[in-house]
Amino acid sequence: MKFPGLTSLYGRIFAIFWFTLFVVVVTIVLLFQLDPRTGQAIPEPHLKRLEYTAENINQKLNTPQNETVKKLQLEQKIKRLTKRKNNHDIQIYFTTLDGDIISPQKHTKALRNFITIADNPSAPKQRLYGRWMMAGPFLINTPRGGIYMYSGQVWRGPSPFIIQILDKPFKLLLVTMLVSTPFLLWLAWAVTRPARRLQQAAERVAQGEFTADPNLETGPREFKQAGASFNQMVGALNTMISGQQRLLSDISHELRSPLTRLRMATALAQRKQGESSELTRVDTEAERLENMIGELLELSRMQVDSHQQNERLDSQTLWYEMLEDARFEAEQCHKTLRYNALQDWPINGNPNLLISALENVIRNAIKYGNDVIEIQFTVQQHLLTITIDDNGEGVPEAELDDIFRPFYRVSTARDRDSGGTGLGLAITESAIRQHRGTIQASNSSLGGLNITITLPLAR
């Protein structure tokens, strides 16, 4: 099996996991080393006090006397010295060099255990037994030979933090989690960062932005390969869509020439033979076909040039003139168009596409509304919402989601008899989607159709 390299996601996860485990184990081992219940070196201030005590005891036990008195005095002095000093809560112990306790006192069990780990007077230690701190040994020279001195003292301070951790499994687990959290966050960041970039690129493609992102080809090897494949897919989609749009544009241009000649022939025939229902019908259908081809060309240009000519705009400058023209047009049709005051809301986008998108919806409302068209602009949470309502016949509920499809024509008289091409709302939907907005249709409270458009405001 090949060992994974650090350039791969597998290798990075493996390395970070084991590094985290290593740090946690080292931290726990260090915590145990700091446990005062293990043998540790005596702090310098306390060590000096104990050395001073040992020196005083050494002087007391070596006072010159005859042999008989000397022996009695030595035993009495040792017994007196081993009595606990209540004012300091200190107990002095003496042992032979072989570890036998001289004149046993309280806490001799702790002393016997401590002797097993501390028997070198050149390196005295201390250890905590419950609330009792043992320290030593210190060499004492007596007329009968050397002995060891140990001291015991009540630990009156708070329970050491290390003991609180080591004696409480929950706290030990909490410390382990705190130590490992930065590394686990680093691992999560390393894993999710390229995944988020890939997700954001996919969302941009879903919104119609077919642009390759070179940042996708960075990071772990697996994500580099996925990013490169994604960019290749985007490039292939761009090529395919561009080819389709060029084909549609070429076909539309080619169809315009025979249509122009057909309309000219129809006009000549009407001039020679006079008006007739047949020639009028031919001219009407030719005109409708020419309008459809023109809208197809507009839709094609919109999809091909969706990311060109983008600029920062304000809503009032963008739509005010178009809204005034629409109001005038509605008045000529004996209809009322109302809209609330525009403000300088900032928008990033293509001005021609945004004007055309809103104008298509408003002109449809003027055409199909009975006599009232209402337009409402509102801003909330960095989103501009535009609602267009009319009091016409509306659209059947089952067909509301289909009216944005190219060439779709509803079954009602709303556009069946109007000569519409079924491309106006498709053009609007394409323009709004390219500006990262949304458009929805519903039945209006006025009785007709409601179109709701949302666009993100520029930051």
CSV table of C-alpha atoms in Angstrom, one decimal:
chain,number,residue,atom,x,y,z
A,1,MET,CA,0.0,0.0,0.0
A,2,LYS,CA,1.4,3.4,-1.0
A,3,PHE,CA,1.8,5.8,1.9
A,4,PRO,CA,-0.4,8.9,1.3
A,5,GLY,CA,1.4,12.2,0.7
A,6,LEU,CA,0.5,15.4,2.4
A,7,THR,CA,-0.7,16.9,-0.9
A,8,SER,CA,-3.7,14.5,-0.8
A,9,LEU,CA,-6.8,15.0,1.3
A,10,TYR,CA,-6.4,11.5,2.7
A,11,GLY,CA,-2.8,12.2,3.7
A,12,ARG,CA,-3.7,15.5,5.4
A,13,ILE,CA,-6.5,14.0,7.4
A,14,PHE,CA,-4.2,11.1,8.4
A,15,ALA,CA,-1.4,13.5,9.4
A,16,ILE,CA,-3.6,16.0,11.3
A,17,PHE,CA,-5.3,13.1,13.2
A,18,TRP,CA,-2.1,11.6,14.4
A,19,PHE,CA,-0.5,14.9,15.2
A,20,THR,CA,-3.6,15.8,17.3
A,21,LEU,CA,-3.4,12.5,19.1
A,22,PHE,CA,0.3,13.0,19.7
A,23,VAL,CA,-0.3,16.5,21.2
A,24,VAL,CA,-3.1,15.2,23.4
A,25,VAL,CA,-1.0,12.3,24.7
A,26,VAL,CA,2.0,14.6,25.4
A,27,THR,CA,-0.3,17.0,27.2
A,28,ILE,CA,-1.8,14.3,29.5
A,29,VAL,CA,1.7,12.9,30.2
A,30,LEU,CA,2.9,16.4,31.2
A,31,LEU,CA,-0.1,16.8,33.4
A,32,PHE,CA,0.8,13.6,35.2
A,33,GLN,CA,4.4,14.8,35.6
A,34,LEU,CA,3.1,18.0,37.2
A,35,ASP,CA,1.0,16.0,39.7
A,36,PRO,CA,2.2,16.8,43.2
A,37,ARG,CA,1.4,13.3,44.3
A,38,THR,CA,4.4,12.1,42.2
A,39,GLY,CA,7.9,12.7,43.5
A,40,GLN,CA,9.0,16.2,42.6
A,41,ALA,CA,11.9,18.6,43.4
A,42,ILE,CA,11.3,20.8,46.4
A,43,PRO,CA,10.8,24.5,45.5
A,44,GLU,CA,13.8,26.6,46.4
A,45,PRO,CA,12.3,28.6,49.3
A,46,HIS,CA,10.9,25.5,51.0
A,47,LEU,CA,14.1,23.7,50.4
A,48,LYS,CA,16.2,26.4,52.1
A,49,ARG,CA,13.9,26.3,55.2
A,50,LEU,CA,14.2,22.5,55.4
A,51,GLU,CA,18.0,22.7,55.0
A,52,TYR,CA,18.1,25.3,57.8
A,53,THR,CA,16.0,23.0,60.0
A,54,ALA,CA,18.3,20.1,59.3
A,55,GLU,CA,21.3,22.2,60.2
A,56,ASN,CA,19.8,23.2,63.5
A,57,ILE,CA,18.9,19.6,64.4
A,58,ASN,CA,22.4,18.5,63.4
A,59,GLN,CA,23.9,21.0,65.9
A,60,LYS,CA,21.5,19.9,68.7
A,61,LEU,CA,22.3,16.3,68.3
A,62,ASN,CA,26.0,16.8,68.3
A,63,THR,CA,26.4,18.6,71.7
A,64,PRO,CA,29.6,17.2,73.4
A,65,GLN,CA,28.7,14.8,76.4
A,66,ASN,CA,30.2,11.7,77.9
A,67,GLU,CA,29.2,8.4,76.2
A,68,THR,CA,26.4,7.4,78.7
A,69,VAL,CA,24.8,10.8,78.8
A,70,LYS,CA,25.4,11.3,75.1
A,71,LYS,CA,23.5,8.1,74.3
A,72,LEU,CA,20.5,9.0,76.5
A,73,GLN,CA,20.4,12.6,75.4
A,74,LEU,CA,20.5,11.5,71.7
A,75,GLU,CA,17.5,9.2,72.1
A,76,GLN,CA,15.6,11.9,74.1
A,77,LYS,CA,16.5,14.6,71.7
A,78,ILE,CA,15.3,12.5,68.7
A,79,LYS,CA,12.1,11.7,70.5
A,80,ARG,CA,11.5,15.3,71.4
A,81,LEU,CA,12.3,16.5,67.9
A,82,THR,CA,9.8,14.0,66.4
A,83,LYS,CA,6.9,15.5,68.3
A,84,ARG,CA,4.6,17.5,66.0
A,85,LYS,CA,5.1,21.3,66.1
A,86,ASN,CA,1.4,22.3,66.3
A,87,ASN,CA,2.1,26.0,65.7
A,88,HIS,CA,3.4,25.2,62.3
A,89,ASP,CA,1.6,21.9,61.6
A,90,ILE,CA,5.0,20.4,60.9
A,91,GLN,CA,6.1,16.8,61.8
A,92,ILE,CA,9.8,15.8,61.8
A,93,TYR,CA,10.7,12.1,61.1
A,94,PHE,CA,14.0,10.3,61.4
A,95,THR,CA,15.1,7.0,59.8
A,96,THR,CA,18.2,5.0,59.7
A,97,LEU,CA,20.2,4.9,56.5
A,98,ASP,CA,18.6,1.6,55.8
A,99,GLY,CA,15.1,3.1,56.0
A,100,ASP,CA,14.0,1.9,59.5
A,101,ILE,CA,11.8,4.5,61.2
A,102,ILE,CA,13.2,5.9,64.5
A,103,SER,CA,10.5,6.7,67.1
A,104,PRO,CA,7.4,6.2,64.9
A,105,GLN,CA,4.7,8.9,64.8
A,106,LYS,CA,1.5,9.6,62.9
A,107,HIS,CA,1.6,9.4,59.1
A,108,THR,CA,4.2,6.7,59.2
A,109,LYS,CA,2.4,4.8,56.4
A,110,ALA,CA,2.9,7.8,54.1
A,111,LEU,CA,6.5,8.0,55.4
A,112,ARG,CA,7.2,4.4,54.5
A,113,ASN,CA,5.9,4.9,51.0
A,114,PHE,CA,7.8,8.1,50.6
A,115,ILE,CA,11.1,6.5,51.7
A,116,THR,CA,10.8,4.1,48.7
A,117,ILE,CA,11.0,7.0,46.2
A,118,ALA,CA,13.2,9.5,48.2
A,119,ASP,CA,16.3,8.0,49.7
A,120,ASN,CA,19.0,10.3,48.3
A,121,PRO,CA,19.9,13.3,50.5
A,122,SER,CA,21.7,15.0,47.6
A,123,ALA,CA,18.4,15.2,45.7
A,124,PRO,CA,15.6,15.6,48.2
A,125,LYS,CA,12.0,15.4,46.9
A,126,GLN,CA,8.5,16.1,48.0
A,127,ARG,CA,5.2,14.4,47.5
A,128,LEU,CA,1.6,15.0,48.5
A,129,TYR,CA,-0.4,12.3,50.3
A,130,GLY,CA,-4.0,13.6,50.5
A,131,ARG,CA,-3.5,16.8,52.5
A,132,TRP,CA,-0.1,15.8,53.9
A,133,MET,CA,3.1,16.9,52.1
A,134,MET,CA,6.2,14.8,52.7
A,135,ALA,CA,9.7,16.1,52.0
A,136,GLY,CA,13.3,14.8,52.4
A,137,PRO,CA,15.6,13.2,53.0
A,138,PHE,CA,18.2,15.4,54.7
A,139,LEU,CA,21.4,13.8,56.2
A,140,ILE,CA,21.9,14.3,59.9
A,141,ASN,CA,25.3,13.3,61.4
A,142,THR,CA,25.0,12.0,65.0
A,143,PRO,CA,27.7,10.6,67.4
A,144,ARG,CA,26.4,7.1,66.5
A,145,GLY,CA,26.4,7.7,62.8
A,146,GLY,CA,24.3,9.2,60.1
A,147,ILE,CA,20.5,9.3,60.0
A,148,TYR,CA,17.9,10.8,57.6
A,149,MET,CA,15.5,13.5,58.4
A,150,TYR,CA,12.1,13.9,56.7
A,151,SER,CA,9.4,16.5,57.3
A,152,GLY,CA,5.7,16.3,57.0
A,153,GLN,CA,3.4,19.3,56.7
A,154,VAL,CA,-0.3,19.9,56.3
A,155,TRP,CA,-1.2,21.2,52.9
A,156,ARG,CA,-3.5,24.2,53.7
A,157,GLY,CA,-3.7,25.6,50.2
A,158,PRO,CA,-6.5,24.8,47.7
A,159,SER,CA,-6.4,21.5,45.9
A,160,PRO,CA,-3.9,21.9,43.1
A,161,PHE,CA,-5.5,22.4,39.7
A,162,ILE,CA,-3.6,19.4,38.3
A,163,ILE,CA,-5.2,17.1,40.9
A,164,GLN,CA,-8.6,18.6,40.2
A,165,ILE,CA,-8.2,17.6,36.5
A,166,LEU,CA,-6.6,14.2,37.0
A,167,ASP,CA,-9.1,13.1,39.6
A,168,LYS,CA,-12.1,14.1,37.7
A,169,PRO,CA,-12.7,12.1,34.4
A,170,PHE,CA,-15.1,14.8,33.1
A,171,LYS,CA,-12.5,17.6,33.6
A,172,LEU,CA,-9.8,15.4,32.1
A,173,LEU,CA,-12.0,14.8,29.1
A,174,LEU,CA,-12.7,18.6,28.9
A,175,VAL,CA,-9.0,19.4,28.9
A,176,THR,CA,-8.5,16.8,26.2
A,177,MET,CA,-11.2,18.4,24.1
A,178,LEU,CA,-9.8,21.9,24.6
A,179,VAL,CA,-6.3,20.7,23.5
A,180,SER,CA,-7.6,18.9,20.5
A,181,THR,CA,-10.2,21.5,19.4
A,182,PRO,CA,-7.7,23.9,17.5
A,183,PHE,CA,-6.3,21.0,15.5
A,184,LEU,CA,-9.8,19.6,14.8
A,185,LEU,CA,-10.9,23.0,13.7
A,186,TRP,CA,-7.9,23.2,11.5
A,187,LEU,CA,-8.7,19.8,10.0
A,188,ALA,CA,-12.4,20.8,9.4
A,189,TRP,CA,-11.2,24.0,7.8
A,190,ALA,CA,-8.7,22.2,5.6
A,191,VAL,CA,-11.4,19.7,4.4
A,192,THR,CA,-14.3,22.1,4.0
A,193,ARG,CA,-12.6,25.1,2.5
A,194,PRO,CA,-12.1,23.6,-1.0
A,195,ALA,CA,-15.5,22.0,-0.7
A,196,ARG,CA,-17.1,25.4,-0.1
A,197,ARG,CA,-15.3,26.9,-3.1
A,198,LEU,CA,-16.6,24.1,-5.3
A,199,GLN,CA,-20.1,24.6,-3.9
A,200,GLN,CA,-20.0,28.4,-4.6
A,201,ALA,CA,-18.7,27.7,-8.1
A,202,ALA,CA,-21.6,25.3,-8.6
A,203,GLU,CA,-24.1,27.9,-7.4
A,204,ARG,CA,-22.7,30.5,-9.8
A,205,VAL,CA,-23.1,28.0,-12.7
A,206,ALA,CA,-26.7,27.4,-11.5
A,207,GLN,CA,-27.3,31.1,-11.7
A,208,GLY,CA,-26.0,31.3,-15.2
A,209,GLU,CA,-22.4,32.4,-14.6
A,210,PHE,CA,-20.5,29.9,-16.8
A,211,THR,CA,-17.0,31.1,-15.8
A,212,ALA,CA,-14.0,28.9,-14.8
A,213,ASP,CA,-12.5,29.5,-11.3
A,214,PRO,CA,-8.7,28.9,-11.1
A,215,ASN,CA,-9.0,28.8,-7.3
A,216,LEU,CA,-10.7,25.5,-7.6
A,217,GLU,CA,-7.5,23.9,-8.8
A,218,THR,CA,-5.7,24.6,-5.5
A,219,GLY,CA,-5.6,22.6,-2.2
A,220,PRO,CA,-5.5,18.8,-1.7
A,221,ARG,CA,-4.9,16.7,-4.7
A,222,GLU,CA,-8.5,15.2,-4.8
A,223,PHE,CA,-10.0,18.7,-4.8
A,224,LYS,CA,-7.5,19.9,-7.4
A,225,GLN,CA,-8.7,17.1,-9.7
A,226,ALA,CA,-12.4,17.8,-8.9
A,227,GLY,CA,-11.8,21.6,-9.6
A,228,ALA,CA,-10.0,20.9,-12.8
A,229,SER,CA,-12.8,18.6,-14.0
A,230,PHE,CA,-15.4,21.2,-12.9
A,231,ASN,CA,-13.6,24.0,-14.9
A,232,GLN,CA,-13.4,21.6,-17.9
A,233,MET,CA,-17.2,21.1,-17.6
A,234,VAL,CA,-17.8,24.8,-17.4
A,235,GLY,CA,-15.6,25.3,-20.5
A,236,ALA,CA,-17.5,22.6,-22.4
A,237,LEU,CA,-20.9,24.1,-21.4
A,238,ASN,CA,-19.7,27.5,-22.6
A,239,THR,CA,-18.6,26.1,-25.9
A,240,MET,CA,-21.9,24.2,-26.3
A,241,ILE,CA,-24.1,27.2,-25.3
A,242,SER,CA,-22.1,29.6,-27.5
A,243,GLY,CA,-22.5,27.2,-30.4
A,244,GLN,CA,-26.2,26.9,-29.9
A,245,GLN,CA,-26.7,30.6,-29.5
A,246,ARG,CA,-24.6,31.3,-32.7
A,247,LEU,CA,-26.7,28.7,-34.5
A,248,LEU,CA,-29.9,30.3,-33.3
A,249,SER,CA,-28.7,33.8,-34.2
A,250,ASP,CA,-27.6,32.6,-37.7
A,251,ILE,CA,-30.9,30.9,-38.3
A,252,SER,CA,-32.8,34.0,-37.2
A,253,HIS,CA,-30.8,36.3,-39.5
A,254,GLU,CA,-31.3,33.9,-42.4
A,255,LEU,CA,-35.0,33.8,-41.8
A,256,ARG,CA,-35.3,37.6,-41.8
A,257,SER,CA,-34.3,37.9,-45.5
A,258,PRO,CA,-37.1,35.7,-47.0
A,259,LEU,CA,-39.6,37.2,-44.5
A,260,THR,CA,-38.7,40.7,-45.7
A,261,ARG,CA,-39.1,39.6,-49.3
A,262,LEU,CA,-42.5,37.9,-48.4
A,263,ARG,CA,-43.8,41.1,-46.9
A,264,MET,CA,-42.6,43.2,-49.9
A,265,ALA,CA,-44.4,40.7,-52.2
A,266,THR,CA,-47.5,40.9,-50.1
A,267,ALA,CA,-47.5,44.7,-50.2
A,268,LEU,CA,-47.0,44.7,-54.0
A,269,ALA,CA,-49.9,42.3,-54.4
A,270,GLN,CA,-52.2,44.4,-52.2
A,271,ARG,CA,-51.2,47.5,-54.4
A,272,LYS,CA,-52.1,45.7,-57.6
A,273,GLN,CA,-55.1,43.7,-56.5
A,274,GLY,CA,-56.4,45.7,-53.7
A,275,GLU,CA,-57.1,44.7,-50.1
A,276,SER,CA,-58.1,41.1,-49.4
A,277,SER,CA,-58.5,39.1,-46.2
A,278,GLU,CA,-56.1,36.5,-47.5
A,279,LEU,CA,-53.3,39.0,-48.2
A,280,THR,CA,-54.0,40.7,-44.9
A,281,ARG,CA,-53.7,37.4,-43.1
A,282,VAL,CA,-50.4,36.6,-44.8
A,283,ASP,CA,-49.0,40.0,-43.9
A,284,THR,CA,-50.2,39.6,-40.3
A,285,GLU,CA,-48.6,36.2,-39.9
A,286,ALA,CA,-45.4,37.4,-41.6
A,287,GLU,CA,-45.2,40.4,-39.2
A,288,ARG,CA,-45.8,38.1,-36.2
A,289,LEU,CA,-43.0,35.8,-37.4
A,290,GLU,CA,-40.7,38.7,-37.8
A,291,ASN,CA,-41.4,40.0,-34.3
A,292,MET,CA,-40.7,36.5,-33.0
A,293,ILE,CA,-37.4,36.3,-34.8
A,294,GLY,CA,-36.5,39.7,-33.4
A,295,GLU,CA,-37.2,38.6,-29.8
A,296,LEU,CA,-35.3,35.4,-30.4
A,297,LEU,CA,-32.3,37.5,-31.5
A,298,GLU,CA,-32.7,39.6,-28.4
A,299,LEU,CA,-32.8,36.5,-26.2
A,300,SER,CA,-29.8,35.1,-27.9
A,301,ARG,CA,-27.8,38.3,-27.5
A,302,MET,CA,-28.8,38.5,-23.8
A,303,GLN,CA,-27.6,34.9,-23.1
A,304,VAL,CA,-24.3,35.4,-24.9
A,305,ASP,CA,-23.5,38.8,-23.5
A,306,SER,CA,-24.9,38.2,-20.0
A,307,HIS,CA,-21.7,39.3,-18.2
A,308,GLN,CA,-20.7,42.2,-20.3
A,309,GLN,CA,-21.5,45.9,-19.8
A,310,ASN,CA,-22.2,45.5,-16.0
A,311,GLU,CA,-22.0,48.7,-14.0
A,312,ARG,CA,-23.2,50.2,-10.7
A,313,LEU,CA,-26.6,51.8,-11.1
A,314,ASP,CA,-29.2,53.5,-9.0
A,315,SER,CA,-32.9,52.5,-9.3
A,316,GLN,CA,-34.3,55.9,-9.9
A,317,THR,CA,-32.0,56.8,-12.8
A,318,LEU,CA,-32.4,53.3,-14.2
A,319,TRP,CA,-36.2,52.9,-14.3
A,320,TYR,CA,-37.8,56.4,-13.9
A,321,GLU,CA,-38.0,57.3,-17.6
A,322,MET,CA,-39.3,53.9,-18.6
A,323,LEU,CA,-42.0,54.1,-15.8
A,324,GLU,CA,-43.1,57.5,-17.0
A,325,ASP,CA,-43.4,56.3,-20.6
A,326,ALA,CA,-45.4,53.3,-19.4
A,327,ARG,CA,-47.7,55.6,-17.4
A,328,PHE,CA,-48.3,57.7,-20.5
A,329,GLU,CA,-48.9,54.6,-22.7
A,330,ALA,CA,-51.5,53.3,-20.1
A,331,GLU,CA,-53.3,56.7,-20.1
A,332,GLN,CA,-53.6,56.5,-23.9
A,333,CYS,CA,-55.3,53.1,-23.4
A,334,HIS,CA,-57.6,54.7,-20.7
A,335,LYS,CA,-55.9,52.8,-17.9
A,336,THR,CA,-54.3,53.8,-14.7
A,337,LEU,CA,-50.7,52.9,-13.8
A,338,ARG,CA,-49.5,53.7,-10.3
A,339,TYR,CA,-46.1,53.2,-8.7
A,340,ASN,CA,-44.5,54.4,-5.4
A,341,ALA,CA,-41.5,56.8,-5.4
A,342,LEU,CA,-38.2,55.3,-6.4
A,343,GLN,CA,-35.1,55.9,-4.3
A,344,ASP,CA,-31.4,55.7,-5.1
A,345,TRP,CA,-31.1,52.0,-4.4
A,346,PRO,CA,-27.8,50.7,-5.8
A,347,ILE,CA,-27.8,47.8,-8.2
A,348,ASN,CA,-25.0,46.1,-10.1
A,349,GLY,CA,-25.9,45.0,-13.6
A,350,ASN,CA,-26.5,45.6,-17.3
A,351,PRO,CA,-28.8,48.6,-17.6
A,352,ASN,CA,-30.3,47.6,-20.9
A,353,LEU,CA,-31.2,44.1,-19.6
A,354,LEU,CA,-32.7,45.4,-16.4
A,355,ILE,CA,-34.8,48.1,-18.2
A,356,SER,CA,-36.0,45.5,-20.8
A,357,ALA,CA,-36.8,43.0,-18.1
A,358,LEU,CA,-39.1,45.3,-16.1
A,359,GLU,CA,-40.5,46.9,-19.2
A,360,ASN,CA,-41.7,43.5,-20.6
A,361,VAL,CA,-43.6,42.8,-17.5
A,362,ILE,CA,-45.2,46.2,-17.2
A,363,ARG,CA,-46.3,46.3,-20.9
A,364,ASN,CA,-47.8,42.9,-20.5
A,365,ALA,CA,-49.8,44.2,-17.5
A,366,ILE,CA,-50.9,47.3,-19.5
A,367,LYS,CA,-51.9,45.0,-22.4
A,368,TYR,CA,-53.9,42.5,-20.4
A,369,GLY,CA,-55.1,44.5,-17.4
A,370,ASN,CA,-58.6,45.9,-17.5
A,371,ASP,CA,-57.9,49.4,-16.2
A,372,VAL,CA,-55.6,49.3,-13.2
A,373,ILE,CA,-51.9,48.5,-13.0
A,374,GLU,CA,-50.0,48.8,-9.7
A,375,ILE,CA,-46.2,48.7,-9.2
A,376,GLN,CA,-44.6,48.5,-5.8
A,377,PHE,CA,-40.9,48.9,-4.9
A,378,THR,CA,-39.7,47.8,-1.5
A,379,VAL,CA,-36.3,47.1,0.1
A,380,GLN,CA,-35.6,44.6,2.9
A,381,GLN,CA,-32.5,42.7,3.9
A,382,HIS,CA,-30.4,44.0,1.0
A,383,LEU,CA,-33.0,42.8,-1.5
A,384,LEU,CA,-35.1,45.0,-3.8
A,385,THR,CA,-38.6,43.6,-4.4
A,386,ILE,CA,-40.7,44.7,-7.3
A,387,THR,CA,-44.4,43.6,-7.5
A,388,ILE,CA,-46.5,44.3,-10.7
A,389,ASP,CA,-50.3,43.7,-10.3
A,390,ASP,CA,-53.1,44.1,-12.9
A,391,ASN,CA,-56.8,43.5,-12.7
A,392,GLY,CA,-57.1,41.5,-15.9
A,393,GLU,CA,-58.2,37.9,-16.4
A,394,GLY,CA,-55.1,36.4,-14.9
A,395,VAL,CA,-53.5,33.0,-15.5
A,396,PRO,CA,-54.8,29.6,-14.4
A,397,GLU,CA,-53.1,28.4,-11.2
A,398,ALA,CA,-51.7,25.3,-12.9
A,399,GLU,CA,-49.9,27.4,-15.6
A,400,LEU,CA,-48.2,30.0,-13.4
A,401,ASP,CA,-44.9,28.2,-13.4
A,402,ASP,CA,-44.9,27.7,-17.2
A,403,ILE,CA,-45.4,31.3,-18.4
A,404,PHE,CA,-41.6,31.9,-18.2
A,405,ARG,CA,-40.8,29.2,-20.7
A,406,PRO,CA,-39.9,30.3,-24.2
A,407,PHE,CA,-42.9,30.2,-26.6
A,408,TYR,CA,-45.3,29.1,-23.9
A,409,ARG,CA,-48.8,30.5,-24.4
A,410,VAL,CA,-51.5,30.1,-21.8
A,411,SER,CA,-54.8,28.6,-22.7
A,412,THR,CA,-56.9,31.7,-21.8
A,413,ALA,CA,-57.5,34.6,-24.0
A,414,ARG,CA,-54.8,36.6,-22.2
A,415,ASP,CA,-52.4,36.0,-25.1
A,416,ARG,CA,-54.1,33.6,-27.4
A,417,ASP,CA,-55.8,36.4,-29.4
A,418,SER,CA,-53.3,39.1,-28.8
A,419,GLY,CA,-50.6,38.0,-31.2
A,420,GLY,CA,-48.0,37.5,-28.5
A,421,THR,CA,-44.9,35.4,-29.2
A,422,GLY,CA,-44.5,33.9,-25.8
A,423,LEU,CA,-41.0,35.2,-25.5
A,424,GLY,CA,-41.4,38.4,-23.4
A,425,LEU,CA,-41.5,36.8,-20.0
A,426,ALA,CA,-38.8,34.3,-21.0
A,427,ILE,CA,-36.5,37.2,-21.8
A,428,THR,CA,-37.4,38.8,-18.5
A,429,GLU,CA,-36.7,35.6,-16.6
A,430,SER,CA,-33.3,35.2,-18.3
A,431,ALA,CA,-32.3,38.8,-17.5
A,432,ILE,CA,-33.4,38.6,-13.8
A,433,ARG,CA,-31.6,35.2,-13.3
A,434,GLN,CA,-28.4,36.6,-14.8
A,435,HIS,CA,-28.5,39.4,-12.2
A,436,ARG,CA,-28.8,36.8,-9.4
A,437,GLY,CA,-32.5,37.6,-8.9
A,438,THR,CA,-35.7,35.7,-8.9
A,439,ILE,CA,-39.1,36.1,-10.6
A,440,GLN,CA,-42.4,34.5,-9.6
A,441,ALA,CA,-45.9,34.6,-10.8
A,442,SER,CA,-49.1,34.3,-8.7
A,443,ASN,CA,-52.7,35.5,-8.8
A,444,SER,CA,-53.1,39.1,-7.9
A,445,SER,CA,-55.4,40.5,-5.2
A,446,LEU,CA,-56.7,42.8,-7.9
A,447,GLY,CA,-58.0,39.8,-9.8
A,448,GLY,CA,-55.4,39.5,-12.6
A,449,LEU,CA,-51.7,38.5,-12.5
A,450,ASN,CA,-49.0,39.3,-10.0
A,451,ILE,CA,-45.3,39.2,-11.0
A,452,THR,CA,-42.8,39.5,-8.1
A,453,ILE,CA,-39.2,40.3,-8.9
A,454,THR,CA,-36.3,40.3,-6.4
A,455,LEU,CA,-32.9,41.7,-7.1
A,456,PRO,CA,-29.9,41.9,-4.7
A,457,LEU,CA,-28.7,45.4,-3.9
A,458,ALA,CA,-25.1,46.3,-4.4
A,459,ARG,CA,-23.0,46.3,-1.3
